[in-house]
Coordinates of C-alpha atoms in Angstrom, one line a residue:
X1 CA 0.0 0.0 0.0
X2 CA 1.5 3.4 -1.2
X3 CA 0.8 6.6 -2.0
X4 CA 3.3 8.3 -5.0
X5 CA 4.2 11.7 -3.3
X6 CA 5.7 9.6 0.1
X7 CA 9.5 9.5 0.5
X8 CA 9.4 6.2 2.6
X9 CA 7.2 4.7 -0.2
X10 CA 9.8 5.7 -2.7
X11 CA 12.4 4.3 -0.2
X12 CA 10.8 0.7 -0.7
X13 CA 10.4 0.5 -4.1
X14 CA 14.0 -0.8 -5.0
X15 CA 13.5 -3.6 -2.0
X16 CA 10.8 -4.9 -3.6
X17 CA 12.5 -5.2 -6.5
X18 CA 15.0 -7.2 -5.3
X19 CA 12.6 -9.0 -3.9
X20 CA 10.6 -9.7 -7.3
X21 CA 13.7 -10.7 -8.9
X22 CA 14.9 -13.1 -6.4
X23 CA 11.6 -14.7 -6.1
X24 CA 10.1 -14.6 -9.8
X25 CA 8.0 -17.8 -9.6
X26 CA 7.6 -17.6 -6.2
X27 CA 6.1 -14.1 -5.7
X28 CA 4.0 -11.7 -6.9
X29 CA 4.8 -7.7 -6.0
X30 CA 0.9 -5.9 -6.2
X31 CA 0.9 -2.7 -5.4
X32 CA -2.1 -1.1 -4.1
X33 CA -2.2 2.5 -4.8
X34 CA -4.2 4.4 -2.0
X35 CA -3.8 8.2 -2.3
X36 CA -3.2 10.7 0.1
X37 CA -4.2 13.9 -2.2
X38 CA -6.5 14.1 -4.5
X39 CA -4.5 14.6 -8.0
X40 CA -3.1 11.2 -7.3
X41 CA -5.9 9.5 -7.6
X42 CA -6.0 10.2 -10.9
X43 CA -5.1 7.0 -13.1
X44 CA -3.1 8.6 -15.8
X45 CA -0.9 10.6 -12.7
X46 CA -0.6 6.4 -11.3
X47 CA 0.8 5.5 -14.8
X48 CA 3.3 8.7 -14.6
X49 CA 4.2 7.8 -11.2
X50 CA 4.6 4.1 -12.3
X51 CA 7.2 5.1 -15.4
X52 CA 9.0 7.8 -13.1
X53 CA 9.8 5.3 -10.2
X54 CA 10.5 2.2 -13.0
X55 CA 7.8 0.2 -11.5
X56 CA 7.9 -3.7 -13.0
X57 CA 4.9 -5.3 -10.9
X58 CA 0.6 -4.4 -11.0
X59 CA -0.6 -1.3 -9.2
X60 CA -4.2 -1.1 -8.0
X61 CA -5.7 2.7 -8.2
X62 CA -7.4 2.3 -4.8
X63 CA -8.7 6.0 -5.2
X64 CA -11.7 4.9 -2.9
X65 CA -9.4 2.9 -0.3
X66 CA -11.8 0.0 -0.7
X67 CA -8.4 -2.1 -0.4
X68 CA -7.1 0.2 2.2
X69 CA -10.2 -0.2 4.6
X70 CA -11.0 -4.0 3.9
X71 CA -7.1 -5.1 5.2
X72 CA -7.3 -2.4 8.2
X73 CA -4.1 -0.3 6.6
X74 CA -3.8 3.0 8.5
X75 CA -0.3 4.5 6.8
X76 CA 2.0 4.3 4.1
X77 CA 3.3 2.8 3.1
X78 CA 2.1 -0.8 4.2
X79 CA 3.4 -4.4 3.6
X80 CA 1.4 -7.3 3.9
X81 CA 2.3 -10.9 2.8
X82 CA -0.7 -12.9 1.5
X83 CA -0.7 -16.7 1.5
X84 CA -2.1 -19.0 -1.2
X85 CA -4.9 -19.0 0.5
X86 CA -5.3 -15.5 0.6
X87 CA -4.1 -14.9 4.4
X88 CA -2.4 -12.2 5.8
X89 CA 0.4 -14.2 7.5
X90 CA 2.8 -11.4 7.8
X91 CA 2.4 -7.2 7.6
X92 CA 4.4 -4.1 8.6
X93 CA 4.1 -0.3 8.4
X94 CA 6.4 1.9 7.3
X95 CA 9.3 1.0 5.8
X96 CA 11.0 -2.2 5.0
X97 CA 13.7 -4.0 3.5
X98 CA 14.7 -6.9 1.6
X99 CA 15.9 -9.1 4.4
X100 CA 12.6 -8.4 6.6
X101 CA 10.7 -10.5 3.7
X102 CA 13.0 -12.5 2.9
X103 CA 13.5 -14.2 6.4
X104 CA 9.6 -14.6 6.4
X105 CA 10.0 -15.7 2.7
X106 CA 12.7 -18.4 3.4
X107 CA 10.1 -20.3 5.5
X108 CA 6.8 -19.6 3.9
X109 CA 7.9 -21.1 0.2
X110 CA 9.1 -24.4 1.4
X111 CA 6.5 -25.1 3.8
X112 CA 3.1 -24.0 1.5
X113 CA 5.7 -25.6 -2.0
X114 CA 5.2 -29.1 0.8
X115 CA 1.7 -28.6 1.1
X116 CA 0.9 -28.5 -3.1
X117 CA -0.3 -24.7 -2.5
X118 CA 2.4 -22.5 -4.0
X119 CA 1.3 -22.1 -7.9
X120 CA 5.3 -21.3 -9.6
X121 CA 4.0 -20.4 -13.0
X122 CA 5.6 -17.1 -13.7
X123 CA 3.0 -14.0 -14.2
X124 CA 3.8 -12.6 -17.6
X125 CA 2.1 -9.1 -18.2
X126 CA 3.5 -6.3 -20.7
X127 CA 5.2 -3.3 -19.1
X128 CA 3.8 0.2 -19.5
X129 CA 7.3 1.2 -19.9
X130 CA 8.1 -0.9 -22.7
X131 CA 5.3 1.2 -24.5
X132 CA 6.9 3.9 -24.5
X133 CA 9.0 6.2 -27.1
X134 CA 12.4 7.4 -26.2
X135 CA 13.0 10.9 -25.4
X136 CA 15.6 13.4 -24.7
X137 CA 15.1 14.0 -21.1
X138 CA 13.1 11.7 -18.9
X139 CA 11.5 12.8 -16.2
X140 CA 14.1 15.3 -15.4
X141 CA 13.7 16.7 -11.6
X142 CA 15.4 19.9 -11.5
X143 CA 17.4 23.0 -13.4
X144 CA 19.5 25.7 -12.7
X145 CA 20.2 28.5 -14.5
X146 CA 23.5 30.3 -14.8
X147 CA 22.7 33.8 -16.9
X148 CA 26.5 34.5 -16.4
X149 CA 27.8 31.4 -18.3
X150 CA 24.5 31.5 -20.5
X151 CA 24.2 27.8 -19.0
X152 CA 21.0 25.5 -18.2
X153 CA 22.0 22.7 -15.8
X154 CA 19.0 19.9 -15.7
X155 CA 19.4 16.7 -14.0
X156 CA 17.5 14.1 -16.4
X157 CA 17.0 12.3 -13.4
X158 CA 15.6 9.3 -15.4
X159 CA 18.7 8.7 -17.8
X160 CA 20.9 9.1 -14.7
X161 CA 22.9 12.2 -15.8
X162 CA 23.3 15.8 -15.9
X163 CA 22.4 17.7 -19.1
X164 CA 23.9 21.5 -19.7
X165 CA 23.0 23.5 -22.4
X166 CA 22.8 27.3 -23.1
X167 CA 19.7 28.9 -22.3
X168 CA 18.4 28.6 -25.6
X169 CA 18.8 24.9 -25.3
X170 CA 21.6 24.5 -27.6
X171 CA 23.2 20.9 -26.2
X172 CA 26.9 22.0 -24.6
X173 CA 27.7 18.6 -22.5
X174 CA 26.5 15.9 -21.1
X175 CA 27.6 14.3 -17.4
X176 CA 27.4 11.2 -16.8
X177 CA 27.4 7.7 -18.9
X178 CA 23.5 7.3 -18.4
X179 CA 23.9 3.6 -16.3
X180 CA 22.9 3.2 -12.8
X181 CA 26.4 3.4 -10.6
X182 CA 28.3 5.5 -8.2
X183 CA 31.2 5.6 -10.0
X184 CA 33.3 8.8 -9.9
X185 CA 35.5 10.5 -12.9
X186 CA 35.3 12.2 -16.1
X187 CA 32.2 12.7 -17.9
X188 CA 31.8 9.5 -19.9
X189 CA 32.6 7.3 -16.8
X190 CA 30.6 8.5 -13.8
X191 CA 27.5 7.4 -13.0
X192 CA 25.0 8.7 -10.8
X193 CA 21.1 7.2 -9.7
X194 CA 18.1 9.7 -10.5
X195 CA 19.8 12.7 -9.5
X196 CA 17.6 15.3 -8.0
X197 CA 18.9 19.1 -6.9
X198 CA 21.9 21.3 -8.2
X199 CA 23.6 24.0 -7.0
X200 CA 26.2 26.3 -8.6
X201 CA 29.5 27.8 -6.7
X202 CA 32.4 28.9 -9.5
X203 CA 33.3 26.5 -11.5
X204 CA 31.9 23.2 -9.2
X205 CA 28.5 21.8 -9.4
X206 CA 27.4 20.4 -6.6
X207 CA 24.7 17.1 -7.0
X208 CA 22.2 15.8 -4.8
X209 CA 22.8 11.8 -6.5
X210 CA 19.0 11.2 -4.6
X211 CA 18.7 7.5 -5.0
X212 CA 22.6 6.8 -3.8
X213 CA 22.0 8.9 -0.8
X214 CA 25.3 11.0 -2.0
X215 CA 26.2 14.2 -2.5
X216 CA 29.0 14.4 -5.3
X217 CA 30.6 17.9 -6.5
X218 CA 31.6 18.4 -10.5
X219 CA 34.5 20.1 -11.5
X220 CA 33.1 22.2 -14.7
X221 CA 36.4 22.5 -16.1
X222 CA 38.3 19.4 -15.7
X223 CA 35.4 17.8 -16.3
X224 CA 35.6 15.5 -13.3
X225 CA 32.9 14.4 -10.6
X226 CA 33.9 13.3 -7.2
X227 CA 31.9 11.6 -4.5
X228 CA 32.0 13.8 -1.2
X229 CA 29.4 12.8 1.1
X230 CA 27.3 9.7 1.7
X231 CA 28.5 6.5 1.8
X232 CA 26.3 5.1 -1.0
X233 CA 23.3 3.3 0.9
X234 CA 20.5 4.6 2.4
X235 CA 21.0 6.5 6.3
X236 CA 18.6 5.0 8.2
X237 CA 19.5 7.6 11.2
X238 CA 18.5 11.4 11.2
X239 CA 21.4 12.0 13.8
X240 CA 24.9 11.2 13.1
X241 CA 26.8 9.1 15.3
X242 CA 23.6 8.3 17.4
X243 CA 23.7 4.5 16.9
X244 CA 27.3 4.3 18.8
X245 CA 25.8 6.0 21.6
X246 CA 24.8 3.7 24.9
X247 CA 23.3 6.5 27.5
X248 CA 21.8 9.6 27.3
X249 CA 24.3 11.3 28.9
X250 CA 26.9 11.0 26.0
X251 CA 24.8 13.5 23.6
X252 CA 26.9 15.5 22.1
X253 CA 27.2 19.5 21.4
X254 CA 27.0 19.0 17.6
X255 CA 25.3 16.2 15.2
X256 CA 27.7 16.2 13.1
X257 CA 30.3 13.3 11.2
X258 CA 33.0 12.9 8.5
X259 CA 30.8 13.5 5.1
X260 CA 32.2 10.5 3.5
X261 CA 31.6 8.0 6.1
X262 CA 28.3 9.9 7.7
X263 CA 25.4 7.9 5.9
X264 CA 22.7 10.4 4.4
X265 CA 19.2 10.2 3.3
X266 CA 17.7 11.4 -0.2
X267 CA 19.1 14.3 -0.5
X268 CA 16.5 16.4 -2.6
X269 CA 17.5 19.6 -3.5
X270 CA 20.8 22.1 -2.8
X271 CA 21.7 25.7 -2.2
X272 CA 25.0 27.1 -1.7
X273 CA 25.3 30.3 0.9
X274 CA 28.4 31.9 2.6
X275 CA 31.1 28.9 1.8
X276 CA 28.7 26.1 2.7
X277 CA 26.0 23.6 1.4
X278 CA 22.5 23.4 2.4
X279 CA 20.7 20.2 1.7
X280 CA 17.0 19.4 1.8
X281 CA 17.1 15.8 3.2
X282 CA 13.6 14.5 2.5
X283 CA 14.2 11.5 3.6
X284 CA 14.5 12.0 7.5
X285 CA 12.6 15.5 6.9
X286 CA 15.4 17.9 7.8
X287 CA 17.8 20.5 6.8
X288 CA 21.7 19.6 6.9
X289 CA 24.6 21.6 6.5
X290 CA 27.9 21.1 4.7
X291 CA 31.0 23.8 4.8
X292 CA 32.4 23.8 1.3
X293 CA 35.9 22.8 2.5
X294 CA 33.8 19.2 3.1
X295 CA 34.7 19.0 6.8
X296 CA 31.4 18.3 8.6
X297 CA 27.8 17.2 7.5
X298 CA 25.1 17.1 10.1
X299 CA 21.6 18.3 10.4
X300 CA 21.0 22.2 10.5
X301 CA 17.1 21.9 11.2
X302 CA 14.1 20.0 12.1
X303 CA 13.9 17.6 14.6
X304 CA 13.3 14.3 12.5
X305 CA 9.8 14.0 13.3
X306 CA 6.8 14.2 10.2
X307 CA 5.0 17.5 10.3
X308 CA 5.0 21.1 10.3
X309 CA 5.9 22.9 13.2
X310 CA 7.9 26.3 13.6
X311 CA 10.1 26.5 16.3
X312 CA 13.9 26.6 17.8
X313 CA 16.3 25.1 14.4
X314 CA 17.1 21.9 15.9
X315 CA 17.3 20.2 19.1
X316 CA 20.1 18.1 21.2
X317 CA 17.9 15.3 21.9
X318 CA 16.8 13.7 18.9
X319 CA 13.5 14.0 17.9
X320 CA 12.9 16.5 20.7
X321 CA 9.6 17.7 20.4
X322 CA 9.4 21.9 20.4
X323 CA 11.4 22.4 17.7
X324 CA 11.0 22.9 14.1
X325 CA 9.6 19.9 12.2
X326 CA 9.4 19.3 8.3
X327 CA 8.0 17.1 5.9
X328 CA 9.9 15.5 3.0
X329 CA 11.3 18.8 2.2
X330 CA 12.2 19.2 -1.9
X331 CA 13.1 22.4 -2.5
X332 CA 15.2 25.6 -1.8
X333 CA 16.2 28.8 -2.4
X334 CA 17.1 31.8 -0.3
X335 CA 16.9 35.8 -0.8
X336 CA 20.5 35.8 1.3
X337 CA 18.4 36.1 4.7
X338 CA 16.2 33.4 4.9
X339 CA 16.6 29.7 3.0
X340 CA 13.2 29.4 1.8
X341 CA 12.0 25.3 1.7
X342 CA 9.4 23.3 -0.1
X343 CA 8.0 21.6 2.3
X344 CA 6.5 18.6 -0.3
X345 CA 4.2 16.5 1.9
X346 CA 3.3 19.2 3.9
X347 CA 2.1 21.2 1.4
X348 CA 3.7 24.4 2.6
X349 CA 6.6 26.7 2.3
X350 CA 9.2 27.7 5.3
X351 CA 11.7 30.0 6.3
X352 CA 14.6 28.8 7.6
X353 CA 17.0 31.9 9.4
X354 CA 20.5 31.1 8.4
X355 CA 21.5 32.9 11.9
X356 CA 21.1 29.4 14.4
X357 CA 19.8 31.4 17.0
X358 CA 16.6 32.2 14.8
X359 CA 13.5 30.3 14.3
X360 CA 11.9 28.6 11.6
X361 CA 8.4 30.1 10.5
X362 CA 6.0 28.8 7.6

């Protein structure tokens, strides 16, 4: 059970695809669509969403929640494992990986296989995507405009690259070798995985590589991209360090960590003020911070809880409620005073005071 516009939806996805492909007589992935908003109950939005997020398994449009109401589901996203039978032997909320099903899996198969109930004839069913007609961009996520340089920067988020061009389109370089990777170098040889937000400082582009949970700069004229924070999986901690500590007493002045071993979580979007990096991380709903001489990465605001709530930047205990609170922010920009955020599932827009001792305010 999902809902399109939800990070930790998005966050499942590629675990249920490992899990269709290690299981493809086995299991079948169906995905029931219940929307949150309105717009995305919409079929044809459903089929966008589907070819945006590579989808390879059925999706329901539950616009009703007739599916939602009749297995008791109460938040996205939802797991449930149905039996041949059609039980619910196993179910979870929020979000899960490959090894959760898979240890439920690696006892279910042989024991309903023994009892002449598992049916192992593959599901064959055509692909919306392989409908489709190539195009230049796919599903690109985000530009940025350099009126100096007379350059457009657009991350073609779907064929894993950056695109530049002049303003008036003209083609001027392409980033990236198009496949799925993390590999760093020159143009033709790094890879990146539906890169999202950009930001511009001289002659480096800084990348928010979204689905590799990295942040990796591009030197614009020796056309070489380097990886410099994230450690390439997904952080499943909106506090750095916080899993090392053992008592509540060892909380420490600053969440911060070494940006290439600090794990990080979808970063979204990018802006670049006074010699260091904002980043709109939408997957634990915050704001982190990143000097431009790469030294420290760490939150900068919101206190890792879901919602919207104005208050005090950030708190020392994590997830400390009266403090500022975001959801899935996506966005950014800034009029050099305040860093203004798109606030995506919260359907709002906040101010974020670059001087720590302000407050956040929608």
């Amino acid at each position: 059970f999902w809902t399109y516009c939800c990070i930790n939806c998005i966050h499942i996805l590629p675990e249920l695809k490992k899990l269709e492909h290690a299981y493809p007589k086995e299991l079948v992935v169906i995905g029931v669509h219940s929307a949150k908003f309105d717009t995305e109950k919409d079929s044809q939005n459903i089929a966008d969403a589907i070819l945006r997020y590579e989808i390879e398994h059925p999706v329901v449009n539950d616009a009703g929640h007739d599916v939602w109401n009749t297995f008791g589901v109460n938040s996205w996203p939802t797991v449930l494992l149905i039996d041949p039978q059609g039980n619910a032997i196993w179910g979870r909320s929020g979000e899960i990986t490959f090894d959760d099903v898979n240890e439920i899996l690696k006892v279910a198969i042989p024991y309903y296989r023994e009892q002449g109930l598992l049916d192992e004839t593959p599901i064959k069913f055509d692909l919306l995507a392989d409908r489709q007609t190539p195009t230049p961009l796919r599903y690109p996520g985000k530009v940025l405009a350099d009126e100096a340089s007379d350059r457009l920067f657009i991350t073609d988020s779907n064929h894993n690259r950056i695109v530049i061009t002049k303003l008036d389109g003209t083609l001027l370089d392409t980033i990236g070798s198009g496949a799925i990777g993390q590999a760093d170098g020159g143009y033709a040889e790094a890879s990146f995985d539906h890169p999202q937000g950009l930001a511009l400082h001289g002659s480096t582009l800084y990348v928010a590589d979204t689905e590799n949970h990295l942040l990796r700069k591009v030197d614009l004229e020796a056309k070489q991209v380097t990886t410099i924070a994230g450690v390439g999986s997904q952080g499943r901690s909106a506090w750095p360090g916080a899993e090392e500590l053992t008592r509540l007493d060892d909380l420490p002045d600053r969440w911060v960590g070494p940006p290439k071993t600090t794990p990080i979580n979808s970063p979204w979007a990018l802006y670049v003020h006074q010699d260091a990096l904002y980043i709109a991380m939408a997957g634990p709903h915050q704001i982190w911070k990143m000097p431009l001489d790469e030294s420290e990465i760490g939150p900068y605001a919101g206190n890792g809880r879901v919602d919207i709530v104005d208050g005090p930047l950030l708190p020392c205990e994590p997830y400390r409620l009266g403090f500022s609170s975001f959801a899935q922010p996506s966005g950014l920009t800034s009029d050099g005073e305040w860093l203004y955020v798109a606030d995506s599932e919260g359907s709002s827009i906040r101010a974020v005071p670059f001087d720590p001792a302000g407050e956040v305010r929608t």
